[in-house]
Tab-separated table of C-alpha atoms in Angstrom:
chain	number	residue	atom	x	y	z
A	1	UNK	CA	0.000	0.000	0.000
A	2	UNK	CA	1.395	3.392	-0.893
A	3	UNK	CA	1.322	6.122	0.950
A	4	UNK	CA	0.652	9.949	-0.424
A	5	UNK	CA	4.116	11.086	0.829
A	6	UNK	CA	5.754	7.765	-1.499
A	7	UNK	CA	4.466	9.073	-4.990
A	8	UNK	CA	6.171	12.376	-4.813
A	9	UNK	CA	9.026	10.783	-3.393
A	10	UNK	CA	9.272	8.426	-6.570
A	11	UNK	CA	8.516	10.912	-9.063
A	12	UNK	CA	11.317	13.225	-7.391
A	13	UNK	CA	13.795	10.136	-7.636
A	14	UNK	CA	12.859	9.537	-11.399
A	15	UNK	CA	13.272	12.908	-12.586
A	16	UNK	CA	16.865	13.226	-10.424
A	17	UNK	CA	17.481	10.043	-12.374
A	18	UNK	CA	16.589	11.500	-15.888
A	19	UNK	CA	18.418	14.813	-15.681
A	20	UNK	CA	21.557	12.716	-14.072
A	21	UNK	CA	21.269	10.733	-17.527
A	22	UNK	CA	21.063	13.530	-20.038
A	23	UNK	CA	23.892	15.750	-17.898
A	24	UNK	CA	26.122	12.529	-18.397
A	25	UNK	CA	25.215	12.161	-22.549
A	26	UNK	CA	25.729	16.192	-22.891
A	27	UNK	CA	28.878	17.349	-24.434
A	28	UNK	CA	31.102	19.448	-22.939
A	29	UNK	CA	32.075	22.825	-24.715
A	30	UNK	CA	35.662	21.584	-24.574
A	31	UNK	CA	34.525	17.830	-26.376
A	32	UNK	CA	32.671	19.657	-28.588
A	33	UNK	CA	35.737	21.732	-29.780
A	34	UNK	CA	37.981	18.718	-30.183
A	35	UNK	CA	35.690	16.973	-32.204
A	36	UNK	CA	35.410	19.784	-34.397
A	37	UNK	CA	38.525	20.560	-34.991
A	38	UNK	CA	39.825	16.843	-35.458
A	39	UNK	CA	36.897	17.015	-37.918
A	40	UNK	CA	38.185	20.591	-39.864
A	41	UNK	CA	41.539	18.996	-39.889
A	42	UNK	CA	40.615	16.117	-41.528
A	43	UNK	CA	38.416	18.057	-44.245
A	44	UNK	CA	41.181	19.815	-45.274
A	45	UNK	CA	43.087	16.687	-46.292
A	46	UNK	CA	40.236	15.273	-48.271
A	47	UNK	CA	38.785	12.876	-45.007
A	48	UNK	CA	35.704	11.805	-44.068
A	49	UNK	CA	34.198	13.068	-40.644
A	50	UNK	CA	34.274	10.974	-37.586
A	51	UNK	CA	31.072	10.195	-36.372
A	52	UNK	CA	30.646	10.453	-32.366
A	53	UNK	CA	30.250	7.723	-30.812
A	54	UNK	CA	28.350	7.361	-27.750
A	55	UNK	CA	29.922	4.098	-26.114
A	56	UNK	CA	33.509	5.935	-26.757
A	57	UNK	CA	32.777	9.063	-25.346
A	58	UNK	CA	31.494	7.220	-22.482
A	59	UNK	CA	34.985	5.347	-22.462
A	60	UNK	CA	36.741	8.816	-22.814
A	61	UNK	CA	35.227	10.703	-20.523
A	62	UNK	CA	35.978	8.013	-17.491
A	63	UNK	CA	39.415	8.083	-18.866
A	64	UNK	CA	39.657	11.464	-18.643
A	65	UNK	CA	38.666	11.675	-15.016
A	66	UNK	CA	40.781	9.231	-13.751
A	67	UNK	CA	43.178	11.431	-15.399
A	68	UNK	CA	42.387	14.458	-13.397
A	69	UNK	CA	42.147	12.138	-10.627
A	70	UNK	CA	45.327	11.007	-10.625
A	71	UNK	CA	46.999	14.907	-12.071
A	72	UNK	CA	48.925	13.085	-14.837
A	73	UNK	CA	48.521	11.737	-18.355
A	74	UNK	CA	48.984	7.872	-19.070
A	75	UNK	CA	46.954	5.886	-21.506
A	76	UNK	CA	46.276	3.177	-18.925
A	77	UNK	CA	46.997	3.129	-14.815
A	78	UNK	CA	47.818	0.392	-12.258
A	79	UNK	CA	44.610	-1.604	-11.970
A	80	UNK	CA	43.021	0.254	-15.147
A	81	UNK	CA	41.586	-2.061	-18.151
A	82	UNK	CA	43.654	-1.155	-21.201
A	83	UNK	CA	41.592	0.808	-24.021
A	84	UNK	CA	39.849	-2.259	-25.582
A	85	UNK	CA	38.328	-3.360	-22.389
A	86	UNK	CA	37.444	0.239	-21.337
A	87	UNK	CA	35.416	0.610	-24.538
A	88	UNK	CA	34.056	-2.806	-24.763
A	89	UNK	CA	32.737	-1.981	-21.162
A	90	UNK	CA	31.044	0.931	-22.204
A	91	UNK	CA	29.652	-1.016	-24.998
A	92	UNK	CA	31.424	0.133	-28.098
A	93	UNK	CA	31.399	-2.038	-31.437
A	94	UNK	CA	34.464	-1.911	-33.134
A	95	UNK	CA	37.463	-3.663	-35.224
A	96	UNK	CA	40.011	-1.549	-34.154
A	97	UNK	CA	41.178	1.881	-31.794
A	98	UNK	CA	43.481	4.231	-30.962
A	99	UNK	CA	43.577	6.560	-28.284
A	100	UNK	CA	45.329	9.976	-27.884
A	101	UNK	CA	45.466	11.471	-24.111
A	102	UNK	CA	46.863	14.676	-22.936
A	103	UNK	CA	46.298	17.503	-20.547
A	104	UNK	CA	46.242	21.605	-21.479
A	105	UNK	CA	44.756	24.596	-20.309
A	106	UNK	CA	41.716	24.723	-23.120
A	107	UNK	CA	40.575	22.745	-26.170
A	108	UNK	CA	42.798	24.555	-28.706
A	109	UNK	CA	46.170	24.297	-26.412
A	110	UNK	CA	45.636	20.364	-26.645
A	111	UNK	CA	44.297	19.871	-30.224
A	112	UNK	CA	47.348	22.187	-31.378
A	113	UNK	CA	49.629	19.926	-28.779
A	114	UNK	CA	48.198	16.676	-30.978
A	115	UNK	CA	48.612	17.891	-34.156
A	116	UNK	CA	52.220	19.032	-33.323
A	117	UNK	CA	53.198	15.084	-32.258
A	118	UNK	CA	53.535	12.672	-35.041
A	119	UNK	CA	51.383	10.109	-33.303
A	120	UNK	CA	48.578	11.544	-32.244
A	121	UNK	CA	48.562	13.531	-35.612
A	122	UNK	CA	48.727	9.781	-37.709
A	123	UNK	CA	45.546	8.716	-35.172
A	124	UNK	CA	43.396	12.131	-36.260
A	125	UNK	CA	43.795	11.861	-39.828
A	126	UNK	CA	43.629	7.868	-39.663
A	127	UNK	CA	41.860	7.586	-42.701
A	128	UNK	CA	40.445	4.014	-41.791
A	129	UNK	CA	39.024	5.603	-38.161
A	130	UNK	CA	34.937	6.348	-38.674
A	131	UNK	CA	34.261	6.970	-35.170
A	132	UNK	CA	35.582	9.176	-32.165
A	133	UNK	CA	34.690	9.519	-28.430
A	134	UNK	CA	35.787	12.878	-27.086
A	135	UNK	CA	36.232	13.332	-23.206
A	136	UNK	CA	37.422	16.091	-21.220
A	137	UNK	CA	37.310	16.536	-17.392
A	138	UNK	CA	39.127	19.749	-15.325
A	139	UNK	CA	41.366	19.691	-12.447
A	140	UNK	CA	42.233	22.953	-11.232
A	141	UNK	CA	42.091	25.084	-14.317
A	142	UNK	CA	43.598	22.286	-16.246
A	143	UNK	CA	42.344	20.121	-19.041
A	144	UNK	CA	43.028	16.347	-19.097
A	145	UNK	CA	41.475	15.078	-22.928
A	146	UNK	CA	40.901	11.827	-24.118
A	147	UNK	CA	40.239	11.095	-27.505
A	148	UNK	CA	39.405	7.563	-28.665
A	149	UNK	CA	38.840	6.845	-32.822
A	150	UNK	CA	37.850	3.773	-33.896
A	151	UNK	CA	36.670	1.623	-36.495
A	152	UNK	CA	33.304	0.926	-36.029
A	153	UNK	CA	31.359	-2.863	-36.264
């Protein structure tokens, strides 16, 4: 039997549980900038978009936290899965991934800090990468970025 004090109660719960949902879907204004200009820089050499991926950005943006977390860049930490259990986890679909990580203090400092190493340049302009999770989380002013291509299932 419910009482009139439970139904509010509930309904209060389910909406906290809704707008937890979308906030945690929602780009950032920083992930939103990296996409875009991984995306302008592969335009200008003749390359498809990368499409975001959900599952990725999900992988990303835990990444990126334990990032902050820890103050330092790695692409995997003592007791961490490595990048293909991370996205499996977060139920990404995919024949193969790369992953570039680094920390700055906006969106342009690290895309320009990406392009400028050979690596991280060769996994942007990847030409057989369709797919990209984008996440960025902030530790005292600072940016820690995680950007994970793949090719998609």
């Amino acid at each position: 039997m419910k009482t009139e004090h439970q139904v509010p109660v509930l309904i209060a719960l389910l909406a906290f549980l809704c707008l937890a949902s979308l906030a945690q879907s929602k780009s950032t204004d920083a992930e939103r900038e990296l996409l875009s200009a991984l995306n302008h820089e592969r335009k200008a050499r003749g390359l498809p978009a990368l499409k975001p991926d959900e599952a990725l950005t999900i992988a990303a943006r835990k990444h990126a936290e334990r990032m902050a977390q820890q103050g330092r860049v790695a692409h995997q930490f003592p007791g961490e899965p490595g990048l293909p259990a991370r996205a499996e986890a977060a139920g990404a679909h995919f024949t193969w991934l790369s992953e570039n990580v680094d920390e700055g203090p906006n969106a342009d400092a690290i895309h320009q800090s990406f392009m400028k190493s050979p690596q991280h340049r060769a996994n942007i302009l990847d030409s057989d990468m369709d797919s990209a999770g984008i996440g960025v989380a902030e530790r005292k002013g600072e940016l820690f970025a995680v950007e994970d291509f793949s090719k998609a299932k």
